[in-house]
Structures are given as structure tokens and as C-alpha cells.
Coordinates of C-alpha atoms in Angstrom, one line a residue:
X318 CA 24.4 3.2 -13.0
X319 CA 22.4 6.6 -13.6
X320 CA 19.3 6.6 -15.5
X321 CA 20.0 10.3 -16.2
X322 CA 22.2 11.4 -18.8
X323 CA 22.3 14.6 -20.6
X324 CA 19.0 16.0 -18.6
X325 CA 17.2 13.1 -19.7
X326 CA 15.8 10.2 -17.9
X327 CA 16.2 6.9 -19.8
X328 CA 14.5 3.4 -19.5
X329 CA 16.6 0.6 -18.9
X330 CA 13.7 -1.9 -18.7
X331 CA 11.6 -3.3 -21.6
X332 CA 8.2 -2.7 -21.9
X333 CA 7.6 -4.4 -25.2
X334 CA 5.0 -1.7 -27.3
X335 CA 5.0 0.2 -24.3
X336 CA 8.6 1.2 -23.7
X337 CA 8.5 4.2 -25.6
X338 CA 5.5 5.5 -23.9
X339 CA 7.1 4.4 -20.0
X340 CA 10.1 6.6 -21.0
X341 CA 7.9 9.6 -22.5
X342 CA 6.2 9.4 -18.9
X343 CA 8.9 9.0 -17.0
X344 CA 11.1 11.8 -18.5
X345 CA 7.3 14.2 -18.2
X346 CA 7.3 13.0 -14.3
X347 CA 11.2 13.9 -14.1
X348 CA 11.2 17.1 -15.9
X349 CA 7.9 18.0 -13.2
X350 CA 9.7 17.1 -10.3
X351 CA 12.8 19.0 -10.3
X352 CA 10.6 22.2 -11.1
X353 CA 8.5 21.5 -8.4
X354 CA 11.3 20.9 -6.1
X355 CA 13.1 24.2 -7.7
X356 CA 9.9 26.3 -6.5
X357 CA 8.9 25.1 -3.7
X358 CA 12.5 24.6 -1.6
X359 CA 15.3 25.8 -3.4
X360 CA 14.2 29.1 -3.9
X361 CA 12.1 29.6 -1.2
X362 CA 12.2 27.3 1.8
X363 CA 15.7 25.1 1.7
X364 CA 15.9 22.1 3.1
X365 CA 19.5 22.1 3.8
X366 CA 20.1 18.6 2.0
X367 CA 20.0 20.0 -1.9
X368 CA 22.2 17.3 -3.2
X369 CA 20.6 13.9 -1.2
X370 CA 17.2 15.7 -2.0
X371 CA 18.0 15.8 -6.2
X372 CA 19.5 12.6 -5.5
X373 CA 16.7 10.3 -4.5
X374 CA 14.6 12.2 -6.6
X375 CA 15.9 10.6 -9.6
X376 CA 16.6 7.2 -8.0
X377 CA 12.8 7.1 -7.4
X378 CA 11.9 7.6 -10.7
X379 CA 14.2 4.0 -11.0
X380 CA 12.4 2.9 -8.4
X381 CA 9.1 3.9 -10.4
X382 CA 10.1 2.7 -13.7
X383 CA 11.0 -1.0 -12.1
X384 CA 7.5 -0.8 -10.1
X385 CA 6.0 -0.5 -13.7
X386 CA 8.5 -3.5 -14.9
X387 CA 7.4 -6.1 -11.6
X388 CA 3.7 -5.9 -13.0
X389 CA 4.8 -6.1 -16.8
X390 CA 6.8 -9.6 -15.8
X391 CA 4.3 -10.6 -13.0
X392 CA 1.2 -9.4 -13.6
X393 CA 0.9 -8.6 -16.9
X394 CA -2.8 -8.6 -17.4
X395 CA -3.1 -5.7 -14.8
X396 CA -0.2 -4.1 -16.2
X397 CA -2.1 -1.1 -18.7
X398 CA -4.7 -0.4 -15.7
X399 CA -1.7 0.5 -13.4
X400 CA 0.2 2.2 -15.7
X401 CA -2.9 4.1 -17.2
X402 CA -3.8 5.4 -13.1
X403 CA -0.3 6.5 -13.0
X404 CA -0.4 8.4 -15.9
X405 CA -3.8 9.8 -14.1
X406 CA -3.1 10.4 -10.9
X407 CA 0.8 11.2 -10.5
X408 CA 2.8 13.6 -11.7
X409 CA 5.0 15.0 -9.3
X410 CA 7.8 12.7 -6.6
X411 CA 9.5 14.9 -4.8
X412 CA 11.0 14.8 -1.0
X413 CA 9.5 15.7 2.3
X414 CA 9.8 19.2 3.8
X415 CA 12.6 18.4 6.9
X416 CA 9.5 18.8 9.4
X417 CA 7.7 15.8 8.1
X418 CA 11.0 13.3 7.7
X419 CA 9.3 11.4 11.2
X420 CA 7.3 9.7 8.6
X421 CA 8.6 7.6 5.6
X422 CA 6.5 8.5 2.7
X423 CA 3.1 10.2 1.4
X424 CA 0.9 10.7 -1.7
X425 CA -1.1 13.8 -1.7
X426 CA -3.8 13.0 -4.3
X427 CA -4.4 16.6 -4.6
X428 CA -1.6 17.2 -5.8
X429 CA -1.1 14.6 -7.5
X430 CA 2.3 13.9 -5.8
X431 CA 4.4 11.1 -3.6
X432 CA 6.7 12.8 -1.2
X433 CA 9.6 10.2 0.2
X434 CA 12.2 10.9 3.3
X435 CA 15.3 11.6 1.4
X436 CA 17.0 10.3 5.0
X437 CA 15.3 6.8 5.5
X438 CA 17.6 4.8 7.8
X439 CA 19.2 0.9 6.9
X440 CA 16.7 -1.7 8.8
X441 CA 17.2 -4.7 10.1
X442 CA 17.3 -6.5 6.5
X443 CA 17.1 -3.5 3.8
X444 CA 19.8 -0.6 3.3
X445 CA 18.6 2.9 3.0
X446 CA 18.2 2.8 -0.9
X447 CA 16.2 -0.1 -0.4
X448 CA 13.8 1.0 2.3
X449 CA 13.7 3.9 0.0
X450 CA 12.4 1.6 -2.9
X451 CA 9.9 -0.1 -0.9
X452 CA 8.1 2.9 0.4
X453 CA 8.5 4.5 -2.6
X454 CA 6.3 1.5 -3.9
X455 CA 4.2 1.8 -0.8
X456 CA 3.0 4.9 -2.1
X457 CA 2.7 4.0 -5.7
X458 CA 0.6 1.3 -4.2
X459 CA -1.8 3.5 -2.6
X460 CA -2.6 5.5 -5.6
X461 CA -3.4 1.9 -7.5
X462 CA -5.9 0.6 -4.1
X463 CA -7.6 4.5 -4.4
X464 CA -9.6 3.2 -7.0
X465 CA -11.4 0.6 -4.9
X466 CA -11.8 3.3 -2.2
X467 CA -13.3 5.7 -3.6
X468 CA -15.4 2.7 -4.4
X469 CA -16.3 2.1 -1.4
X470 CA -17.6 5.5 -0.3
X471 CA -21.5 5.6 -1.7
X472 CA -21.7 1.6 -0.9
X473 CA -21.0 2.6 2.6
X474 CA -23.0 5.9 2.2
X475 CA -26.0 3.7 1.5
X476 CA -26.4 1.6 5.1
X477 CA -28.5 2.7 7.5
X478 CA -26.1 3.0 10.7
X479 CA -24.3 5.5 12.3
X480 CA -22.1 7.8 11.4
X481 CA -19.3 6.6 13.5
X482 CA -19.7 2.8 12.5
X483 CA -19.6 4.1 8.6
X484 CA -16.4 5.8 9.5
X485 CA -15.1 2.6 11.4
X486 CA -16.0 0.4 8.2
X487 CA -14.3 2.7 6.1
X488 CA -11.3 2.7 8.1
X489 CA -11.2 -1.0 8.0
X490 CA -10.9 -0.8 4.2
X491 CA -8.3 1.5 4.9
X492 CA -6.4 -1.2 7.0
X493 CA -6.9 -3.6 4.0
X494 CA -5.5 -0.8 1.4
X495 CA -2.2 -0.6 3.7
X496 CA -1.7 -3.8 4.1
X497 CA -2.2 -5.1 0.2
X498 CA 0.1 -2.1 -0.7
X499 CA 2.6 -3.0 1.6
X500 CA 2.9 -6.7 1.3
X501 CA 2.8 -5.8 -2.3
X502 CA 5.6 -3.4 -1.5
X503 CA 7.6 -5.6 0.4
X504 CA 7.9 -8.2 -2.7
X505 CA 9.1 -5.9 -5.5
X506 CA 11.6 -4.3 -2.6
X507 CA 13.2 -7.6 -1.9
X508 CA 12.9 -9.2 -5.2
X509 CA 15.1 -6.2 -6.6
X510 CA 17.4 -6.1 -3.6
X511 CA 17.9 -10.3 -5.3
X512 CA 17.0 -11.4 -1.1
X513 CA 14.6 -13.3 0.3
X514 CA 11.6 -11.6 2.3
X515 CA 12.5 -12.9 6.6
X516 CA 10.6 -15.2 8.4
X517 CA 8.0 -13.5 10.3
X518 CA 9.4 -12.5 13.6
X519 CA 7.9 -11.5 17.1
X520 CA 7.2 -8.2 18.1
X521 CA 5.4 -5.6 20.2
X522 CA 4.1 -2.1 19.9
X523 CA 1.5 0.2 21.9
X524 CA -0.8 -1.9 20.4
X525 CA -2.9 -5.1 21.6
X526 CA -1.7 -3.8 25.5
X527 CA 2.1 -4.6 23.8
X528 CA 0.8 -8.2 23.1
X529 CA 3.6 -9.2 20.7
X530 CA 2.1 -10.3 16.9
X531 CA 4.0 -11.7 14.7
X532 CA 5.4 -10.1 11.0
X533 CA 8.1 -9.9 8.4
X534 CA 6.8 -6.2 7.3
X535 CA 9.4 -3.0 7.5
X536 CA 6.3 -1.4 8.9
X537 CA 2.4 -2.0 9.9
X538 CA 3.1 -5.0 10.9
X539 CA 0.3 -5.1 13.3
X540 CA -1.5 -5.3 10.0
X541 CA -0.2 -8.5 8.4
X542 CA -1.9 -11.5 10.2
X543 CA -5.2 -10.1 10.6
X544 CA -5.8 -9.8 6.8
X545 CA -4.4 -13.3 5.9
X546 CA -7.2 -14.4 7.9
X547 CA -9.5 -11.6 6.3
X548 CA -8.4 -12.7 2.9
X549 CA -8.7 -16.7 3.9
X550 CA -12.8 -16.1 4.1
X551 CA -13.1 -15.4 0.4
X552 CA -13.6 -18.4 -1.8
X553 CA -10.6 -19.5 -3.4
X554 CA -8.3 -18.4 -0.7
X555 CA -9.4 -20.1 2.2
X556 CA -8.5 -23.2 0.8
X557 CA -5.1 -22.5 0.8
X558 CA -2.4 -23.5 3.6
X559 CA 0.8 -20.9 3.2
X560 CA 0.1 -17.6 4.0
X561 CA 2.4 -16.6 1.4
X562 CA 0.4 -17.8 -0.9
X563 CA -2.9 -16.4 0.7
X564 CA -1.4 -12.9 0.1
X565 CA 0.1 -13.6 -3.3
X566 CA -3.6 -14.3 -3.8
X567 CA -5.7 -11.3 -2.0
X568 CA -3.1 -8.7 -3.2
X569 CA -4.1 -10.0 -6.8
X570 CA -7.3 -9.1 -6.2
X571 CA -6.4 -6.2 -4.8
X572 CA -5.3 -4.9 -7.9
X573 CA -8.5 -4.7 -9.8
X574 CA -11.0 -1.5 -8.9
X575 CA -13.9 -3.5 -8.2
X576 CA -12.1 -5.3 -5.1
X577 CA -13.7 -3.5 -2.5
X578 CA -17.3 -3.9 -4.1
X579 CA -16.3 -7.9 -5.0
X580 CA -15.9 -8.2 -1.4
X581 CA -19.3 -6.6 -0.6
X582 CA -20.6 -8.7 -2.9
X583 CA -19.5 -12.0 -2.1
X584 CA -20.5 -11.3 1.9
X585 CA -24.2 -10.2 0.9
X586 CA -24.6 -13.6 -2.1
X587 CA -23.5 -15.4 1.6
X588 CA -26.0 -14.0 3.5
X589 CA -23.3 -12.6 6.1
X590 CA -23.1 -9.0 4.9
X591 CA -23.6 -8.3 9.1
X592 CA -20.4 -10.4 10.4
X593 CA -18.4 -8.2 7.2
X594 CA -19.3 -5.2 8.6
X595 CA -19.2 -6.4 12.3
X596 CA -14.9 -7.1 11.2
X597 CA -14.4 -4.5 9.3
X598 CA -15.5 -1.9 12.6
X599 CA -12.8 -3.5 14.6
X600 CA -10.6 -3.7 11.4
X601 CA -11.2 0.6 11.8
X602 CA -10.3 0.1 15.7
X603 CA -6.5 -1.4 14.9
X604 CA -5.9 0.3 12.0
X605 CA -6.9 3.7 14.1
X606 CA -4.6 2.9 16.8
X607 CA -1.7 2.3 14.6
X608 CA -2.1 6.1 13.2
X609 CA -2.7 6.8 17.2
X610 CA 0.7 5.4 18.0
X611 CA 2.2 8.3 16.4
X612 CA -0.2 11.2 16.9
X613 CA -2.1 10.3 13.7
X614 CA -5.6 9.3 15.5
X615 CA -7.4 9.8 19.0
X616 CA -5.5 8.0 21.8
X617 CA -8.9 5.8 22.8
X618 CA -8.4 3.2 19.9
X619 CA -4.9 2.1 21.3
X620 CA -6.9 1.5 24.3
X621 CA -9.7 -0.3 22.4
X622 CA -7.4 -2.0 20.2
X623 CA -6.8 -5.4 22.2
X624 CA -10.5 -6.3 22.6
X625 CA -10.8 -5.2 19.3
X626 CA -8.6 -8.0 18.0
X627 CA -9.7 -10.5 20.2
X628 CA -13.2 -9.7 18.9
X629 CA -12.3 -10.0 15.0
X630 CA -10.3 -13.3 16.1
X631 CA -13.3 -15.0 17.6
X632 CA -15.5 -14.5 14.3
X633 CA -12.9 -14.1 11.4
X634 CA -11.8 -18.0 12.2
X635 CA -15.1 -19.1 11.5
X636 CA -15.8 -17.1 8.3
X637 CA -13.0 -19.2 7.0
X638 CA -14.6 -20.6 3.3
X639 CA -13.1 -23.4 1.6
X640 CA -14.8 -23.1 -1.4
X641 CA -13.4 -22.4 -4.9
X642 CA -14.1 -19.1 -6.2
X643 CA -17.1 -17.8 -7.7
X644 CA -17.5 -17.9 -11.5
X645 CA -17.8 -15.5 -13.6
X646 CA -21.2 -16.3 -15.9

């Protein structure tokens, strides 16, 4: 059923004192879009697909309105900070010129915008509109996890290293902001679609020297079990058995704007502030060879990328922590 009627968009979730605001955002974000879409291809450069274009353009602002309706039911105490950086820091979704449909989705924080692939393909255990949904929420995801990166950015300024490990560090952060947004993803995508996420499954890329890893994502996989054992050396999490749960954990975390300074902090209180930024380097390496498998990044990090990993595995085990997490005075 539309949630467009009479030029209108209109909320079909509760939002208890907030509905009225969700749908005065939503309709702003609608009414933004198609004007943005009018200007910049159906005047001037068309993409050949008006009507699947307008189309998913308004099913995304569904798919945005239920994003905002998984956090009210789920995670309600983090529920006005997301919707507050929406309100911020998006005001446009619109669709991806044809030239750029190789990828699945974007936000340009410069503009303000999430472009999607009006064209996404059925996967293995998601249809098209689904796929569309979760990297849709993908997106969305990134613009909550830019909080805790820009974050990051003077902490890192600060150390007294090279410019090339900064970078590296940063781009292991990077890896952790995919990976939290797209586990995160993956979990409103199926629990709309009313299935149950797969099993995690074998496969193989250009990365690792196509050693196979194992993964239930749509996409960076490669990602997946390298943070659960990243997010099993904070206190709290490290205790606990099903990886499931590890995530359901870390990507709580993740949601707050202090998550990448909470993880500074809790390495430099344990005096091993060195092995954090000795992980998150070869974090950068496999997180630069994933963008290098399609022309995103140099082509040396697919090369470094299996002694990469086996380097992060021999310390990340150890840096396990058992421990319950650290209280708040």
C-alpha cells in the first residue's frame, strides 16, 4: 500500500508524541527529493528509468520512516539522537546517476543526500525491494556512525606517528563504521521482510589470497568476523558466547557518538592503547582492499590483505576481556 496519497507522504507507523513531527519530516524530505530529482535528471540529464526512478524514491522514504520505527520499538532510548541527526544531516534521497548503478548506495554528506540503485537485483535470500531497504538503511546507518568519526579525527590528529599509520587507523574505524551499519542494516531488512537472517555461509573474494571467510552479510562480508572478535575485547562483550549476541551488543554501542572515543578510552585505562592501534592498522589494510576489489583503493592492500589478517588474528584472540563493563561513576 502507497504511503503517498494526494501529493502527500503519510505515516503509517506510531511514533507516540513524535508521530506528528516524523510525518512533518518525512513529507519536507519528500517534497525535497522529487525537486531535486526534477532538476538534476528530468530536465537536464535523463536517466532513461523516470517511472522505477520516482518509484523507489517514495518506497525509500517507507523504508526511512520504518528505519525510524525499528529504533522507536528497539532502541528506544537512542531513538531522539537518531532521529534529531536525521533531521541534521539529510534532506535529500534520490537515485544514482545510470553511470554509478555498479554500486548499491551512497550518502554524500555535502549534500546532505543518500543516493540508492533504483535497479538493485533479488540475492540469494532478499528480493529487489528488500535489498533496496537494507542498503537504504546502510546508508542511513552511516550518517548515525559519522558522529563517532568525526570524533575520531583530532584523537587521531594528536599521536605522534606517521601520516600513513594515522590514515591506516582511521580507515580501521572506517571498517568498524561499515560493519556496525551493516549488521545493523541487515536486522531491520530481514525483520521487515518477517525472515530469519541465514546461517553464515562460506565464501571467497580477491581478498585473504581467496581464502574463503565465513558470513551471512548481502555485502562486506569480509568485514563480519573480524569485528566480532574486535567487539569481544571490550568488557561486557567478551564474555559472551553467540556472536549474535556479540553484535547485538557492539552495534548498541555503536549508536552513541562517543563510541569511537569509549573505545580509545577503555584501551588507554588498560594500558594497551599500542596493541589498539597495532589492530586497527591492519583493520585499515582489509578494509582498503575491499574498496580495492572494485577500483575504490590502491591494488597493494589486496595484496597485503592476507598477512594483514593473519596478523590481527594472532593478537585480537588474546585481547579477548571477560570482564563486566566499566561503570559509569
Amino acid at each position: 500500500m502507497s504511503r503517498i496519497a494526494n501529493g502527500k507522504y503519510n505515516t503509517v507507523n506510531q511514533f507516540g508524541d513524535y508521530t506528528d513531527l516524523v510525518n512533518e519530516y518525512l513529507n519536507k524530505i519528500y517534497g525535497s527529493s522529487l525537486e531535486l530529482y526534477i532538476i538534476r535528471y528530468y530536465k537536464n540529464n535523463p536517466t532513461g528509468t523516470h517511472k522505477i526512478d520516482i518509484e523507489k524514491i517514495e518506497e525509500s522514504l517507507g523504508y526511512l520512516e520504518d528505519y525510524l520505527y525499528y529504533y522507536y520499538q528497539f532502541n528506544n532510548e537512542s531513538f531522539v539522537s537518531i532521529f534529531t541527526t536525521l533531521i541534521d544531516d539529510l534532506q535529500y534521497i534520490t537515485v544514482l546517476p545510470p553511470e554509478k548503478r555498479g554500486i548499491f548506495g551512497q550518502y554524500v554528506s555535502s549534500e546532505k543526500a543518500v543516493y540508492i540503485n533504483p535497479q538493485l537485483r533479488a540475492g540469494s535470500y532478499l528480493t529487489s525491494d528488500e535489498r533496496t531497504r537494507l542498503h537504504i538503511c546502510h546508508e542511513l546507518g552511516h550518517i548515525i556512525n559519522s558522529k563517532w568519526m568525526e570524533k575520531i579525527v583530532p584523537i587521531l590528529n594528536s599521536l605522534k606517528c606517521s601520516n600513513e599509520d594515522r590514515q591506516l587507523m582511521y580507515d580501521g574505524f572506517s571498517l568498524l563504521d561499515e560493519t556496525t551499519t551493516q549488521d545493523r542494516a541487515e536486522n531491520i531488512a530481514y525483520y521487515f521482510s518477517n525472515k530469519t537472517r541465514p546461517q553464515k555461509f562460506r565464501y571467497s573474494t580477491r581478498l585473504f589470497d581467496g581464502r574463503p571467510f565465513e558470513t551471512n552479510f548481502d555485502y562486506y562480508g569480509e568485514f563480519q568476523v573480524p569485528v566480532i572478535a574486535f567487539a569481544r575485547t571490550f568488557r561486557g562483550i567478551g564474555k559472551l558466547l553467540d556472536d549474535e549476541l556479540v553484535m547485538q551488543e557492539f552495534n548498541k554501542r555503536s549508536l552513541s557518538e562517543d563510541f569511537s572515543s569509549r573505545i580509545i578510552d577503555e584501551y588507554t585505562q588498560d594500558g594497551q592503547i599500542d596493541n589498539l592501534h597495532y589492530m586497527l592498522k591492519r583493520l585499515g589494510i582489509i578494509k582498503n582492499a575491499s574498496y580495492a576489489a572494485f577500483g575504490y583503493s590502491e591494488q597493494k592492500y589486496l595484496r597485503q590483505s592476507s598477512v594483514a589478517l593473519d596478523e590481527y588474528n594472532q593478537l585480537v584472540g588474546k585481547m579477548r576481556d571477560y570482564r563486566d563493563p566499566i561503570t559509569k561513576n
